[in-house]
XYZ file of C-alpha atoms in Angstrom:
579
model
C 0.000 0.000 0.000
C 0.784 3.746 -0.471
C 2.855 5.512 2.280
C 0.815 8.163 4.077
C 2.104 11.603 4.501
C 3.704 11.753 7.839
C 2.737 14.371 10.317
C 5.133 15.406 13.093
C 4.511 14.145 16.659
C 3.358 17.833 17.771
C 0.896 17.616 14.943
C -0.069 14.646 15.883
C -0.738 14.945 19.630
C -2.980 18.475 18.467
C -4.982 16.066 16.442
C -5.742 14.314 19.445
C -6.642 16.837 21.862
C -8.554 18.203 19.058
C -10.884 14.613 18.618
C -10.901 14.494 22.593
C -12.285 17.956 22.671
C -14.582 17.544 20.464
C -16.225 14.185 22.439
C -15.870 16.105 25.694
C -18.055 18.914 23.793
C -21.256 16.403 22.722
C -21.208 15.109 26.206
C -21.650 18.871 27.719
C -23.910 19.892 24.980
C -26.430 16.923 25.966
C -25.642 18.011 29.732
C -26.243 21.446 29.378
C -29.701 20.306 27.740
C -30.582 19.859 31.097
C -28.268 22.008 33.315
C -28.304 25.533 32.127
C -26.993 26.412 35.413
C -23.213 26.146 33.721
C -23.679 29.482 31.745
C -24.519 31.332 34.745
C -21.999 34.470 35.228
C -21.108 33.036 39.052
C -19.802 29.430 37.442
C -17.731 31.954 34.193
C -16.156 33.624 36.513
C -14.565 30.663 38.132
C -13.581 28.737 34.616
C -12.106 32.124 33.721
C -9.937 33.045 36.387
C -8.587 29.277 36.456
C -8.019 28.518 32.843
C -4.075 28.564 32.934
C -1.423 26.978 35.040
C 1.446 28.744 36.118
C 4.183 25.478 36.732
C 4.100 21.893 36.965
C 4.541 20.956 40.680
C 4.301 17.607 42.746
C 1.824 15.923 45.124
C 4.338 16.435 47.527
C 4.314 20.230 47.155
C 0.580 20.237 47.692
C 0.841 18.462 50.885
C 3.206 20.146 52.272
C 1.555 23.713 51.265
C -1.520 22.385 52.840
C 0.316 21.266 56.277
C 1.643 25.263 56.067
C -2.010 26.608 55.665
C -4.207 27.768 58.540
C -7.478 26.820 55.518
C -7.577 24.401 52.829
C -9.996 24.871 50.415
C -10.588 21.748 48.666
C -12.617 21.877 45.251
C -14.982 19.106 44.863
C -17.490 18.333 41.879
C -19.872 16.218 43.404
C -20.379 13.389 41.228
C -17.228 12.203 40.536
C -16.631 10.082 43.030
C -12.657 10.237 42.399
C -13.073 14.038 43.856
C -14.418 12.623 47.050
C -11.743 9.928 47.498
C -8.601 12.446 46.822
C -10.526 14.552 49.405
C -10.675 11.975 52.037
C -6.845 11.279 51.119
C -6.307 14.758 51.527
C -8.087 15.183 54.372
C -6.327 11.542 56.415
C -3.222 13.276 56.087
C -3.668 16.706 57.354
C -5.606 15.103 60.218
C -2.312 12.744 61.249
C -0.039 15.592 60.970
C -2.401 18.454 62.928
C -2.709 18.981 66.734
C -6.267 19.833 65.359
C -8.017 19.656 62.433
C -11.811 20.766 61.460
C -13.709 19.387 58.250
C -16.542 22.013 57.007
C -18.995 20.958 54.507
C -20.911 22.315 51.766
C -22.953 19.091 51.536
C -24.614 19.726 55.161
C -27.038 22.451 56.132
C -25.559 24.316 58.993
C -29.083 24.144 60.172
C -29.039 20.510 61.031
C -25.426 20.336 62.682
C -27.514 19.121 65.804
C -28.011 15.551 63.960
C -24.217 15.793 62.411
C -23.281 15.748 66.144
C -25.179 12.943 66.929
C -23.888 11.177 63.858
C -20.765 11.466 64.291
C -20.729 10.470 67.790
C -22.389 7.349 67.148
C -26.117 8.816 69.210
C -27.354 8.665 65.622
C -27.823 6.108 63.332
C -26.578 6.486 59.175
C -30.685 6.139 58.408
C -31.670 8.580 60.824
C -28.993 10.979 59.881
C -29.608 10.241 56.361
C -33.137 11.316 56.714
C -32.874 14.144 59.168
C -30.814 16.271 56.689
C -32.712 15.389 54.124
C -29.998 14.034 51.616
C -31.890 12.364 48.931
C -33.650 15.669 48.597
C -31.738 18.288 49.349
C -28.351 17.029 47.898
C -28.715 13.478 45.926
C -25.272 12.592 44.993
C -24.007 8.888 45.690
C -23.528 8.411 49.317
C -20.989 5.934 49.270
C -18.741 8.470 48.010
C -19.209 10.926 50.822
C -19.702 8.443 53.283
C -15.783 7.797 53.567
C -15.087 11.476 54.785
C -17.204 10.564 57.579
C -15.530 7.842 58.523
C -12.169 9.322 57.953
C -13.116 12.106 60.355
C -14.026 9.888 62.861
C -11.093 7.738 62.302
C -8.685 10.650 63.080
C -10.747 12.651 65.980
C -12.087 15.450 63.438
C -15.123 17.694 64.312
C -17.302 17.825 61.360
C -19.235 21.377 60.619
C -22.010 21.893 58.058
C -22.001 25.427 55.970
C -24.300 25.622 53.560
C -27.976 26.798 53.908
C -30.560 26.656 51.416
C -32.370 26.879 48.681
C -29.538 25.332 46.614
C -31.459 25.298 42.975
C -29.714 27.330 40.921
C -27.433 30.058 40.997
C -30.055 32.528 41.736
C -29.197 32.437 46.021
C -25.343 30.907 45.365
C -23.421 34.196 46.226
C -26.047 34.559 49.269
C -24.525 30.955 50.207
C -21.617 32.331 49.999
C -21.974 34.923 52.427
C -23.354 32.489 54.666
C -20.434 29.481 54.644
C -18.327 32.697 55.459
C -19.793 33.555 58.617
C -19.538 29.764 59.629
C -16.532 29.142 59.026
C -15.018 32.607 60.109
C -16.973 31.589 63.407
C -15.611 28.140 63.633
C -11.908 29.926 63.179
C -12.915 32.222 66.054
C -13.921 29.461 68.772
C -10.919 26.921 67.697
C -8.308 29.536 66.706
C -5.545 26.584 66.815
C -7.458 24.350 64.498
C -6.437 23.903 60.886
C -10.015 23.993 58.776
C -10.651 21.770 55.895
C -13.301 23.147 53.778
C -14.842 20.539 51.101
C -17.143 22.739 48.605
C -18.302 22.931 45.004
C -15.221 24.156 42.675
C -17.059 27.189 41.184
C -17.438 28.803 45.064
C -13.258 28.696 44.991
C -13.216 31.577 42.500
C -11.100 34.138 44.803
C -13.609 36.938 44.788
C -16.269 34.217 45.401
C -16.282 32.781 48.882
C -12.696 32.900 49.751
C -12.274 36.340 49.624
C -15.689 36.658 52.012
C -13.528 34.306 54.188
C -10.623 37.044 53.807
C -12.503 39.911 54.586
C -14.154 38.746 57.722
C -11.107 37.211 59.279
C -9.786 41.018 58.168
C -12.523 42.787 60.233
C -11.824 40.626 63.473
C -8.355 41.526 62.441
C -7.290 38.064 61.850
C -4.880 36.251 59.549
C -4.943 32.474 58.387
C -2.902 31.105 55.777
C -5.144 29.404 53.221
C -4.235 27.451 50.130
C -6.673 26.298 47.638
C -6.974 22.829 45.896
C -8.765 22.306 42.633
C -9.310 19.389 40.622
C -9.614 18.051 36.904
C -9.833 21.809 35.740
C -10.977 20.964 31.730
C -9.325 24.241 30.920
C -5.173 23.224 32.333
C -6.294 19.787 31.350
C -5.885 20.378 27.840
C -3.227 22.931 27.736
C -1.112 20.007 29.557
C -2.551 17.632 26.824
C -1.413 19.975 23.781
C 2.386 19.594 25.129
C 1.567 16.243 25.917
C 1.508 16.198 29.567
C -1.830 14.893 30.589
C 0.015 12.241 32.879
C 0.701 15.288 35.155
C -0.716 14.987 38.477
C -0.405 18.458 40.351
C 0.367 21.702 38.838
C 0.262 25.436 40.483
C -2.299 28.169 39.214
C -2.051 31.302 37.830
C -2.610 33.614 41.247
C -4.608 36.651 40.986
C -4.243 37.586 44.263
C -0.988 35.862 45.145
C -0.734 37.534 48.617
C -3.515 35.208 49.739
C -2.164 32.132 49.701
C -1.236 29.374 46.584
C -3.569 27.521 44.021
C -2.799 24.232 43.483
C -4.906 21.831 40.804
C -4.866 18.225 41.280
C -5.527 15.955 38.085
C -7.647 12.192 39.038
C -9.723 11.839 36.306
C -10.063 13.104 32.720
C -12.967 15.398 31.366
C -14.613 12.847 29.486
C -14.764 11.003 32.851
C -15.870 13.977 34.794
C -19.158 15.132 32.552
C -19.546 11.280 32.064
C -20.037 10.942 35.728
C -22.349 14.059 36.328
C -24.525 13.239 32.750
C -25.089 9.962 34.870
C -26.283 11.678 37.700
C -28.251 13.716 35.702
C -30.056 10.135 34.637
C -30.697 9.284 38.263
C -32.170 12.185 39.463
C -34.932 12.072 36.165
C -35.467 8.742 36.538
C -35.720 8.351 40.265
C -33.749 5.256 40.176
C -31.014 4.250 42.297
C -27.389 4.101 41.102
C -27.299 0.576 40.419
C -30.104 0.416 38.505
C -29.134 3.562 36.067
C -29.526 2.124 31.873
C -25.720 2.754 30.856
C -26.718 2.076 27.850
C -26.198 5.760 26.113
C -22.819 5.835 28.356
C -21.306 2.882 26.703
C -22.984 3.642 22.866
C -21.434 7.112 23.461
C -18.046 5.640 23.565
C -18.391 3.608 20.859
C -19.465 6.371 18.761
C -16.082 7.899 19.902
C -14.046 4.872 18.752
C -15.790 5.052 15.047
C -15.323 8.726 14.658
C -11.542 8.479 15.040
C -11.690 5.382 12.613
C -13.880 7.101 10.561
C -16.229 4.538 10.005
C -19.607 5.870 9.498
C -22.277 3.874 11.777
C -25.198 4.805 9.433
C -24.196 3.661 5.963
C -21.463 1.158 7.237
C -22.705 -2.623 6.001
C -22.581 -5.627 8.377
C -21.726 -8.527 6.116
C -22.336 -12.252 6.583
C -20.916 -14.143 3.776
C -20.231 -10.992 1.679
C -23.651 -10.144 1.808
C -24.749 -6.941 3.610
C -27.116 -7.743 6.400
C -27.583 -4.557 8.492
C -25.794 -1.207 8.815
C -23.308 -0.976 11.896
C -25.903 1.493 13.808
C -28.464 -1.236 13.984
C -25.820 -3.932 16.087
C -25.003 -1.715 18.328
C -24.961 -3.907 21.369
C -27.886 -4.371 24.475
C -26.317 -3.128 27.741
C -26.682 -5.078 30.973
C -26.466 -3.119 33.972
C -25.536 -4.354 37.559
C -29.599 -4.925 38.411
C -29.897 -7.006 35.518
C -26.651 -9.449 36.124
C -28.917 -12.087 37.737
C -30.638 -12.584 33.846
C -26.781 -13.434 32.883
C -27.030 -17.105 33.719
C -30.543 -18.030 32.253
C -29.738 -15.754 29.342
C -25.908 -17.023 28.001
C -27.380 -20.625 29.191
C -30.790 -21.113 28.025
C -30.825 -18.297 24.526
C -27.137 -19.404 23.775
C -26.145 -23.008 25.342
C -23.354 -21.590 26.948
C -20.881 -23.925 29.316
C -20.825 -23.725 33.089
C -17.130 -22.893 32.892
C -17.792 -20.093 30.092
C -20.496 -18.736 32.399
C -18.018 -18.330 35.087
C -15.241 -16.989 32.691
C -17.669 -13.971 32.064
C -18.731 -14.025 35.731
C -14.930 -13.389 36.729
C -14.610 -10.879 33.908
C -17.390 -9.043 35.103
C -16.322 -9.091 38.627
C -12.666 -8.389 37.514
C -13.226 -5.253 35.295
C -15.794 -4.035 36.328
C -17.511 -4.394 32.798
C -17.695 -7.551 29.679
C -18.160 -7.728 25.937
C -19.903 -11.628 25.188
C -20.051 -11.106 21.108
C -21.970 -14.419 21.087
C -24.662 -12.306 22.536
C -23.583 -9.411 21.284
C -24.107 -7.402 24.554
C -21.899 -6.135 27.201
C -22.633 -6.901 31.015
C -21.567 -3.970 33.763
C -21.278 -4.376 37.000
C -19.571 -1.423 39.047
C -19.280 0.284 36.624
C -15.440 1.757 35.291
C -14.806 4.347 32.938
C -11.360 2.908 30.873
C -13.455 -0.796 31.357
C -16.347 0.149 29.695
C -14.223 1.806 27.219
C -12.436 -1.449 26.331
C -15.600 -3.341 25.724
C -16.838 -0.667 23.572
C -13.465 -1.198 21.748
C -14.111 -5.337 21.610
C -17.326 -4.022 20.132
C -16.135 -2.393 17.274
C -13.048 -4.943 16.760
C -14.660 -7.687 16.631
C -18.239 -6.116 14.384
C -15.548 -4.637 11.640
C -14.008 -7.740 11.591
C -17.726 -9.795 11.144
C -16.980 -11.765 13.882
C -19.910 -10.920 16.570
C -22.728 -13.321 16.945
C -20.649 -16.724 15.808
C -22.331 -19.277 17.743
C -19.074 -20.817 19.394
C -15.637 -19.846 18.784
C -13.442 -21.555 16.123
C -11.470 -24.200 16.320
C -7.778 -22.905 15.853
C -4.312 -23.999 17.095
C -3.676 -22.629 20.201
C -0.601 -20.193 19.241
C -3.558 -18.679 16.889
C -6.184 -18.240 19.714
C -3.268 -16.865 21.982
C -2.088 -14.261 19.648
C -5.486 -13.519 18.219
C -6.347 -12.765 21.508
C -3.321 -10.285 22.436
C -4.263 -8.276 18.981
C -7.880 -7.999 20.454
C -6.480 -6.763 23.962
C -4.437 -4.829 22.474
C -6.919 -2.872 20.414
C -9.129 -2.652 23.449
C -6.705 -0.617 25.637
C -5.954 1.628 22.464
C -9.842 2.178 22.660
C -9.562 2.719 25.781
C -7.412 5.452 25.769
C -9.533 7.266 23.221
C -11.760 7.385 26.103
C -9.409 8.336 28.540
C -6.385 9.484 27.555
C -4.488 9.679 31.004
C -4.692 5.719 31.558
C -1.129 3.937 31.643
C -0.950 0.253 31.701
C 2.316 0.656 33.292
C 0.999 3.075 36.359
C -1.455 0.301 37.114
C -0.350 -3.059 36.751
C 0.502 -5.172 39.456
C 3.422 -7.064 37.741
C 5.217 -3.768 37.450
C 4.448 -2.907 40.449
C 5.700 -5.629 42.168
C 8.468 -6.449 40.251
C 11.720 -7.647 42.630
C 9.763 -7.914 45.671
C 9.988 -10.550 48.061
C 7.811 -13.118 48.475
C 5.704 -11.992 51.079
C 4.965 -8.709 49.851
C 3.903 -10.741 46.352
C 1.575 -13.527 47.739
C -0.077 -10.608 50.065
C -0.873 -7.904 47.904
C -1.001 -10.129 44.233
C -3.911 -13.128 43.523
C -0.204 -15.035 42.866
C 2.133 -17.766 43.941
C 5.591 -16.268 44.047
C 6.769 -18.942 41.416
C 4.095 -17.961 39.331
C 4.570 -14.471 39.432
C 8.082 -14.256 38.649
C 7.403 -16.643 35.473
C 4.889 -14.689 34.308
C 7.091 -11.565 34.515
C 10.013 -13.539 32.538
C 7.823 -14.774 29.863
C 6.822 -11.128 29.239
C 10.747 -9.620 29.861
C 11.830 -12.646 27.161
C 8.903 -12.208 25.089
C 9.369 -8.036 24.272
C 13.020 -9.231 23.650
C 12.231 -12.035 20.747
C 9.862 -9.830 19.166
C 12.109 -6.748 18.939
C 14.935 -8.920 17.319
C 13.051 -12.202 16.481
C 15.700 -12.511 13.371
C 18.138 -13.240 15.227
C 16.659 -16.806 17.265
C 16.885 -19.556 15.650
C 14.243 -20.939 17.303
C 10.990 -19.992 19.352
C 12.073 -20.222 22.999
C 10.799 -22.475 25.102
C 10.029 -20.597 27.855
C 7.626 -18.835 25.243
C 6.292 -21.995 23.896
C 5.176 -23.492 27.384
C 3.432 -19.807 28.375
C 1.478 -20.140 25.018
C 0.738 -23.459 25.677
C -0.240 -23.146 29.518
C -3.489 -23.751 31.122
C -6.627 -21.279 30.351
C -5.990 -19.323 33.099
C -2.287 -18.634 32.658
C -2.698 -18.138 29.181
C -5.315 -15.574 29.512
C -3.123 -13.692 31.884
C -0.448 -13.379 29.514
C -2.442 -12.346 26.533
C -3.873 -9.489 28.579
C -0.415 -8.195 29.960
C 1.224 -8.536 26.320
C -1.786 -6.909 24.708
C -1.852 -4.175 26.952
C 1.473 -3.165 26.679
C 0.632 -3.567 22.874
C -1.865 -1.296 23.246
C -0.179 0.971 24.553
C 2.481 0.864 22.337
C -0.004 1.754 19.349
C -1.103 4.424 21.275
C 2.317 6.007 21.883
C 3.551 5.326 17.984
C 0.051 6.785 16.946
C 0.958 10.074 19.498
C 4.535 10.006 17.582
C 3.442 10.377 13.970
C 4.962 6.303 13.770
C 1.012 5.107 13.121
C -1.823 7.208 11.195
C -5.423 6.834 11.895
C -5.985 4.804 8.661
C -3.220 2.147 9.732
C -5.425 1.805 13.018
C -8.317 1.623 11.487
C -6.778 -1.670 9.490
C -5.932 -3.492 12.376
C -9.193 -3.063 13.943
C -10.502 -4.594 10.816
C -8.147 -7.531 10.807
C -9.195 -10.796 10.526
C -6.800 -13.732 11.859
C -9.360 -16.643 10.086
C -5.791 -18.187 8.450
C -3.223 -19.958 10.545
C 0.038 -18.142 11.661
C -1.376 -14.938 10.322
C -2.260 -13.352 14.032
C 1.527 -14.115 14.902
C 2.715 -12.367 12.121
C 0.675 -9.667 12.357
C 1.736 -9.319 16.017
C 5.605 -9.444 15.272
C 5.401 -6.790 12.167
C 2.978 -4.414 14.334
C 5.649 -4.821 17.190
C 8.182 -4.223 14.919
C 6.620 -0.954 13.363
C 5.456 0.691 16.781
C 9.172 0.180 18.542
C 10.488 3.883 18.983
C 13.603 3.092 17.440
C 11.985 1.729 14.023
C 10.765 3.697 11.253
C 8.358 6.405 10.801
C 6.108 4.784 8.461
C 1.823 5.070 8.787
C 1.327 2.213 6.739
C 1.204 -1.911 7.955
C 3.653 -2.734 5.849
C 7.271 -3.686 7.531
């Protein structure tokens, strides 16, 4: 095939940020359908003032900024539960390293701090409590989230204060809010003057002239002065100004200061924005259907990301043919998969073994999945089952998805019989394509930040058997069949045989096999991604190997070894899947 004109790797990575933009942008447009509470002047002025960062800094540096301040401001958006859990984190270790420490909340009514008392002394009950400030109704987001700052607090000794007062719909009383989480906390600083306050609140009240600076002025008037430092999170705008340079792996940076005599900005990165409006669109679907979070239909979550995955392959869902024997059966938008959520997992059994004569121990293998990721693709059924559900998961099986339907291979009623060196590398193409999806979804996922081989590489024995599902043995020969495996497939030429080391992992038992096709397709997959971010792999040479078929013996091996070969940093710049 024709070489495609090359673009260079800066190119490249604005194409990106460009297509992620653009997905971030239909997920807000269908949120703001609903929300027109984002265009308000009070939330503009907050995206505005925090739209640039001033330096890359550390986790470190935040911590240790926060252990300087009198008041942390933490910026939380309330359905992400990632923003909660860096909050408790936060919050666990300015408590262990404080004489005193204070958490003030946004998400109680200072009204009801009689029944926070008795909560968190134990007189109360989480029901009672529950009820008696009126959570479902007056708040709504997922409990289980917020719950673990309670029990943080309590863990470390920490007096819990509510600050907010109603009504909270809208914007139309926020800045009266504001006045009012002043006084309270300016009050609590007053009667503890040794404690160091916490304050958890919604990110668009940390603009500085919004309730900060009401904070600043009262403390002022009782002549006064705390050291505050303020902690944002997942700002979109910093986001993709660290994803344009190719930095999106960045954790904490520092904020341009308006007001830099009162105190640092810090803005911590957990999720990705895709992530973040997926969360709160999902919300959004809970509170109109007055369902619980279990029982929320993910099925426009997961056909969103599959739409993602097409439009960077550019396959068009609408005219695109299914074949069957070379003869066009349906377009692509009509197989979109059915999408079983955690409520409807107890149907798995009676449907996979009654509608499609499944086998007890292919039940369980989608069981595990399931309880493993989170999230699995069956193509037999052509439907993916969710459990908790997981953003990068989900993403993968959307991926599966569109591997497997470009390639015609969804709805076979039982898998092929092949050699087993086919099914094993057929299989590491297919995990490999799903992380790649994957990362379309969320770009800031690394396979090596969270795998526990890598992790755990060189440790002792102990620390392997007690924090891996492994034998020690079997750990370390997994990790040497992957170490000797990246080595014969960047200079394969020069064995003159297949090791055996690699033949025996090949040939293992199911469940040893399947472990190694995930870790070698993964750090495929993330090799693809990373050649596709260097100009080494176009779009259109992606889009071939998601059509791939490996029906002939040998060819998923040798597909494997020339893709290796052409996505190594030290090869060739060349778009094309040819050597």
């Amino acid at each position: 095939m024709a070489h495609q004109p090359l673009h260079t790797p800066m190119s490249q990575v604005l194409e990106e940020v460009a297509f992620q933009k653009a997905a971030v942008d239909r997920l807000k447009a269908e949120i703001l359908g609903v929300d027109p509470n984002s265009r308000k002047r009070y939330i503009r002025e907050f995206h505005e003032e925090y739209g640039r960062y001033e330096a890359i800094s550390s986790l470190d540096d935040l911590t240790i900024a926060c252990y300087k301040a009198d008041i942390i401001f933490i910026g939380d958006y309330h359905a992400l539960p990632q923003s909660q859990a860096f909050a408790e984190r936060l919050l666990r270790d300015i408590a262990s390293r404080s004489r005193e420490a204070v958490l003030c909340l946004e998400m109680v009514y200072g009204c009801h701090q009689r029944v926070l008392d008795g909560f968190m002394s134990g007189d109360v009950g989480e029901a009672e409590f529950l009820k008696g400030i009126r959570y479902d109704l007056d708040w709504g987001y997922d409990w289980n989230s917020f719950h673990r700052l309670f029990l943080a607090a309590r863990e470390h000794g920490v007096d819990v204060f509510g600050i907010d007062c109603g009504p909270r719909a809208g914007c139309r009383y926020i800045r009266r809010r504001d006045t009012y989480a002043a006084e309270r906390i300016v009050d609590i600083v007053t009667r503890r003057p040794g404690a160091r306050l916490v304050v958890l609140i919604g990110e668009s009240h940390l603009a500085t002239n919004h309730l900060p600076a009401k904070v600043t002025d009262r403390l002022k008037k009782r002549c006064i002065e705390k050291r505050r430092v303020i902690v944002l999170q997942n700002q979109e705008e910093v986001y993709w100004r660290l994803a344009e340079k190719g930095l999106e792996h960045v954790d904490v940076v520092t904020m341009k200061n308006h007001r830099p005599m009162d105190g640092a900005v810090f803005c911590h990165f957990n999720s990705s924005p895709i992530a973040k409006y997926e969360a709160y669109r999902q919300r959004i679907e809970v509170w109109k259907g007055d369902v619980d979070d279990d029982a929320i239909d993910l099925t426009s979550t997961v056909h969103s990301m599959i739409d993602t995955i097409l439009r960077f392959l550019g396959v068009d869902k609408y005219t695109h043919c299914v074949t069957r024997e070379r003869v066009c059966r349906e377009f692509l938008v009509d197989v979109f998969p059915e999408i079983y959520s955690q409520t409807q997992l107890d149907d798995l059994e009676r449907l996979l073994r009654t509608s499609h004569r499944f086998s007890p121990e292919e039940i369980d293998d989608v069981r595990s999945h399931v309880a493993r990721n989170g999230s699995c693709y069956v193509p037999r059924v052509n439907a993916v089952f969710i459990g908790e559900f997981d953003m990068v998961h989900a993403g993968e099986e959307a991926a599966h998805f569109v591997n497997l339907v470009l390639k015609g291979e969804i709805r076979e009623r039982a898998p092929r019989a092949m050699p087993q060196p086919d099914v094993f590398y057929g299989g590491v193409m297919e995990e490999a394509l799903g992380f790649f999806g994957s990362k379309l979804i969320d770009p800031s996922r690394n396979h090596f930040f969270e795998t526990e081989f890598y992790e755990y590489y060189k440790k002792d024995r102990d620390t392997i058997e007690s924090k891996t599902p492994y034998r020690f043995d079997e750990f370390n020969e997994i990790i040497a069949f992957i170490l000797l495996h990246k080595d014969f497939e960047s200079s394969y030429e020069n064995y003159t045989e297949v090791p055996r080391l690699i033949l025996d992992g090949i040939r293992s038992d199911p469940r040893r096999a399947n472990i190694l096709i995930h870790e070698l397709g993964y750090f495929l997959g993330q090799q693809i991604y990373d050649a596709y971010r260097a100009g080494r792999l176009m779009r259109k040479g992606i889009a071939q190997l998601f059509r791939a078929s490996y029906r002939e013996s040998g060819s998923a091996l040798g597909a494997y070894l020339d893709l290796c070969r052409m996505v190594h940093p030290d090869r060739g710049k060349d778009g094309s899947l040819e050597p």
